[in-house]
Amino acid sequence: MTVDRLPPVAPEVTATLVEDLSPRLRKRLDAAVTKLGARPTHRDGDTVTIAVDDETELRLHAPGGVVATVDAITCGCLLAPACVHRAAAACAAPTADPAPEPADRPSRAAPEPASATDPGSASSPEVASPAQRAAADALWSAGAAVLEAGVDGAGAVTRSTLLRAAHTARLRHLPRAAGAALSVVTLLRAARAGDPSYRTADLVTALAELLGTAHRVGTASGAELAAVRGAARRPYSPDGSLRLYGLFTEPVVTDSGHGGVRTWVAGSDGRLCTVGDVAPGGVGRALGVADRAVRLGDSALTHRELGRAGLAVSGATVSPDGRLGAGKGVKAVTARGAAWTEPPLAALWETPPAEQAARALRSASRYADPDGGGSDLLFLDVELLGAVRESGSTCLLARCEGGMCVRLTVADDDPALAHRDNLTLLAAAPGARLRIIGRLVPALHPRLTLLACSHPTGEGTIDLGLDRLRRADLPDPAAPVHLAPLQPEGSGAHSPLYLLERRVEQTVPAGRAALGMLGDVTAETRRMRRAGLPTAAGLLTALCTSAAQRDRDLFGRLLPADTDGFATYWLAAARYTADVAESLCAAAWQPTQAR
């Protein structure tokens, strides 16, 4: 049985079922989850049946596709409903997205009443309510427990504690923190199941977002508090009439099995927006949807066509991240597009690369406030230099404004998409000059995933994930360029920051105790200080010292570990390394003469 064969279960349902287990059954829960995962399942409409054994069946009722109540999971064993099977099924199933709040419910808790004895309270910024601070404290404790145990020790009981904290946070109108907790649960489940798409770096980011957001709830006020709380829904706000010009269409394929496309358009003022169509279906759906009509007003344009045409939209609605709404009041008709060399699109390529990279970094930051707007796309004029070898892969090297060299890589290696074949052909045409669109890859050197480019013949554009270049499309190559294997570039090329980054990552799989046994780090801290990173050296020392510290009482017995203190040092190290890495990335995009 695989997780995707079970219906998603609401977080509060899983948490309640685990909490209702006796201490003895909680100890058996992880083994029960594993055992249940090997049993056959059968779906009949909204009900999924699991054969616990030859005589006992477990049923998950999911009207509307989600198991929303505790009573919706039933078991036929003799110990039911107090058996371990119901909780094990909930823990094995994917976690359902939280139900949206009613439209008339406030998106945040009401502020605490001002004190009549405080003359300045009327003008003081709003702060979190006591209930919100309590919910944030519970999230912090649950996240710190994950760091203490690591992936190996974060079993079903630990995850259910996170789910309960996430549910409470959502009820207290803290959707950002609740979402971070659910992301941690999903990644923990993927890690323990051996999911090939799991990456430790993703869990590091999710844990740091959870702990950081939970901490900020108690200290933030005013506008900062609103950003920390987040929004339960992505609101679409009216934007009147828009004249839009197509840029390109990219295929979207996710690790969760979803597929579709996203078409990028620009307004008359250069603002970027997207029209998307992504649903379960994988790469096959992505290729098919590209030639379906765009879901926007009365337009009959397909996504491919919109990427090269235009739209006149009235009654437009746009989300903070630039997605165009497709409500009943939206009207859209086909209009003339613009070439990349014509206004208003040509202006996108006129901004210096360093400014574009700084803007893209603000959007792509691992810990950016949600709905902050902006885009991680860069628009560059380049001269192709040829293919170069990197560790384990090959990329296309190009020279842009100011002589800066940029590494261009494929956005998706799936052979069904055209990315890899197109990049291979372009690498065989050194000297070709192209106008390109790429997505910033935060690194210690200029790096993009290549999404679209002008046609090598100068006529039209190429959606590099969907359109396939032919060798006849390429100009005669210039004299071959012989390039040695690339070495890292930029001001942070040889930064020992990775010495702290790897300790942050090593905590996640095996927990605090494993980090405490790694031994002396004096040599590492000395190297970081010599490189001008004294803060990194101090954080590494504090992190490892906290990991190894275990005090004893008067009788020599070990006292409980300081999980809060360790989580604080770990969070500081995780956020610090992310901030410094982003600063080094921004510096790498500066013109050579400015470094």
CSV table of N, CA, C and O in Angstrom, one decimal, residues 173-211:
chain,number,residue,atom,x,y,z
A,173,HIS,N,-5.9,31.6,14.1
A,173,HIS,CA,-5.7,32.5,13.0
A,173,HIS,C,-4.2,32.8,12.8
A,173,HIS,O,-3.7,33.9,12.6
A,174,LEU,N,-3.4,31.7,12.8
A,174,LEU,CA,-2.0,31.7,12.5
A,174,LEU,C,-1.7,30.8,11.3
A,174,LEU,O,-1.0,29.8,11.5
A,175,PRO,N,-2.2,31.0,10.2
A,175,PRO,CA,-2.1,30.1,9.1
A,175,PRO,C,-0.7,29.9,8.5
A,175,PRO,O,-0.4,28.8,8.1
A,176,ARG,N,0.1,30.9,8.6
A,176,ARG,CA,1.5,30.7,8.1
A,176,ARG,C,2.3,29.7,9.0
A,176,ARG,O,2.9,28.8,8.4
A,177,ALA,N,2.2,29.8,10.3
A,177,ALA,CA,2.9,28.9,11.2
A,177,ALA,C,2.2,27.5,11.0
A,177,ALA,O,2.9,26.5,11.1
A,178,ALA,N,0.9,27.4,10.9
A,178,ALA,CA,0.2,26.1,10.8
A,178,ALA,C,0.7,25.4,9.5
A,178,ALA,O,0.9,24.2,9.5
A,179,GLY,N,0.8,26.2,8.4
A,179,GLY,CA,1.2,25.6,7.1
A,179,GLY,C,2.7,25.1,7.2
A,179,GLY,O,3.0,24.1,6.6
A,180,ALA,N,3.5,25.8,7.9
A,180,ALA,CA,4.9,25.4,8.1
A,180,ALA,C,4.9,24.1,8.9
A,180,ALA,O,5.7,23.2,8.5
A,181,ALA,N,4.1,23.9,9.9
A,181,ALA,CA,4.1,22.7,10.6
A,181,ALA,C,3.6,21.5,9.8
A,181,ALA,O,4.2,20.4,9.8
A,182,LEU,N,2.6,21.7,8.9
A,182,LEU,CA,2.1,20.7,8.0
A,182,LEU,C,3.2,20.3,7.0
A,182,LEU,O,3.3,19.1,6.7
A,183,SER,N,4.0,21.3,6.6
A,183,SER,CA,5.1,21.0,5.7
A,183,SER,C,6.1,20.1,6.3
A,183,SER,O,6.7,19.1,5.7
A,184,VAL,N,6.4,20.4,7.6
A,184,VAL,CA,7.4,19.5,8.4
A,184,VAL,C,6.8,18.1,8.5
A,184,VAL,O,7.6,17.1,8.3
A,185,VAL,N,5.6,18.0,8.8
A,185,VAL,CA,5.0,16.6,8.9
A,185,VAL,C,5.1,15.9,7.6
A,185,VAL,O,5.5,14.7,7.5
A,186,THR,N,4.8,16.5,6.5
A,186,THR,CA,4.8,15.9,5.2
A,186,THR,C,6.2,15.4,4.8
A,186,THR,O,6.5,14.3,4.3
A,187,LEU,N,7.2,16.3,5.1
A,187,LEU,CA,8.6,16.0,4.8
A,187,LEU,C,9.1,14.9,5.7
A,187,LEU,O,9.9,14.0,5.3
A,188,LEU,N,8.7,14.9,7.0
A,188,LEU,CA,9.1,13.8,7.9
A,188,LEU,C,8.6,12.4,7.4
A,188,LEU,O,9.3,11.4,7.4
A,189,ARG,N,7.3,12.4,7.0
A,189,ARG,CA,6.8,11.2,6.5
A,189,ARG,C,7.5,10.7,5.2
A,189,ARG,O,7.8,9.5,5.1
A,190,ALA,N,7.8,11.7,4.3
A,190,ALA,CA,8.6,11.3,3.1
A,190,ALA,C,10.0,10.8,3.4
A,190,ALA,O,10.4,9.8,2.8
A,191,ALA,N,10.6,11.4,4.4
A,191,ALA,CA,12.0,11.0,4.8
A,191,ALA,C,11.9,9.5,5.3
A,191,ALA,O,12.8,8.7,5.0
A,192,ARG,N,11.0,9.3,6.2
A,192,ARG,CA,10.9,8.0,6.9
A,192,ARG,C,10.5,6.9,5.9
A,192,ARG,O,10.7,5.7,6.1
A,193,ALA,N,9.7,7.3,4.8
A,193,ALA,CA,9.3,6.3,3.9
A,193,ALA,C,10.3,6.1,2.7
A,193,ALA,O,10.1,5.2,1.9
A,194,GLY,N,11.4,6.8,2.8
A,194,GLY,CA,12.4,6.6,1.7
A,194,GLY,C,12.0,7.2,0.4
A,194,GLY,O,12.4,6.7,-0.7
A,195,ASP,N,11.1,8.2,0.4
A,195,ASP,CA,10.7,8.9,-0.8
A,195,ASP,C,11.9,9.4,-1.6
A,195,ASP,O,12.6,10.2,-1.0
A,196,PRO,N,12.1,9.1,-2.9
A,196,PRO,CA,13.3,9.5,-3.6
A,196,PRO,C,13.3,11.0,-3.8
A,196,PRO,O,14.3,11.6,-4.1
A,197,SER,N,12.1,11.7,-3.7
A,197,SER,CA,12.1,13.1,-3.9
A,197,SER,C,12.4,13.9,-2.7
A,197,SER,O,12.6,15.1,-2.7
A,198,TYR,N,12.6,13.2,-1.5
A,198,TYR,CA,12.9,13.9,-0.3
A,198,TYR,C,14.3,14.5,-0.3
A,198,TYR,O,15.3,13.8,-0.7
A,199,ARG,N,14.5,15.7,0.2
A,199,ARG,CA,15.8,16.3,0.3
A,199,ARG,C,15.9,16.9,1.8
A,199,ARG,O,15.0,17.6,2.2
A,200,THR,N,17.0,16.6,2.4
A,200,THR,CA,17.2,17.1,3.8
A,200,THR,C,17.2,18.6,3.8
A,200,THR,O,16.6,19.2,4.8
A,201,ALA,N,17.7,19.3,2.8
A,201,ALA,CA,17.6,20.8,2.7
A,201,ALA,C,16.2,21.3,2.8
A,201,ALA,O,16.0,22.4,3.4
A,202,ASP,N,15.3,20.6,2.2
A,202,ASP,CA,13.9,21.0,2.3
A,202,ASP,C,13.3,21.0,3.7
A,202,ASP,O,12.6,21.9,4.1
A,203,LEU,N,13.7,19.9,4.4
A,203,LEU,CA,13.2,19.8,5.8
A,203,LEU,C,13.9,20.9,6.7
A,203,LEU,O,13.3,21.4,7.6
A,204,VAL,N,15.2,21.2,6.4
A,204,VAL,CA,15.9,22.2,7.2
A,204,VAL,C,15.1,23.5,7.0
A,204,VAL,O,14.8,24.3,8.0
A,205,THR,N,14.8,23.9,5.8
A,205,THR,CA,14.0,25.1,5.5
A,205,THR,C,12.7,25.1,6.2
A,205,THR,O,12.3,26.1,6.8
A,206,ALA,N,12.0,24.0,6.1
A,206,ALA,CA,10.6,23.9,6.7
A,206,ALA,C,10.7,24.1,8.2
A,206,ALA,O,9.9,24.8,8.8
A,207,LEU,N,11.7,23.4,8.8
A,207,LEU,CA,11.8,23.5,10.3
A,207,LEU,C,12.2,24.9,10.7
A,207,LEU,O,11.7,25.4,11.7
A,208,ALA,N,13.1,25.5,10.0
A,208,ALA,CA,13.5,26.9,10.3
A,208,ALA,C,12.4,27.9,10.1
A,208,ALA,O,12.2,28.8,10.9
A,209,GLU,N,11.6,27.6,9.1
A,209,GLU,CA,10.4,28.5,8.9
A,209,GLU,C,9.4,28.3,10.1
A,209,GLU,O,8.8,29.3,10.6
A,210,LEU,N,9.2,27.1,10.5
A,210,LEU,CA,8.3,26.8,11.6
A,210,LEU,C,8.8,27.5,12.9
A,210,LEU,O,8.0,28.2,13.5
A,211,LEU,N,10.0,27.2,13.2
A,211,LEU,CA,10.6,27.8,14.5
A,211,LEU,C,10.6,29.3,14.4
A,211,LEU,O,10.3,30.0,15.4
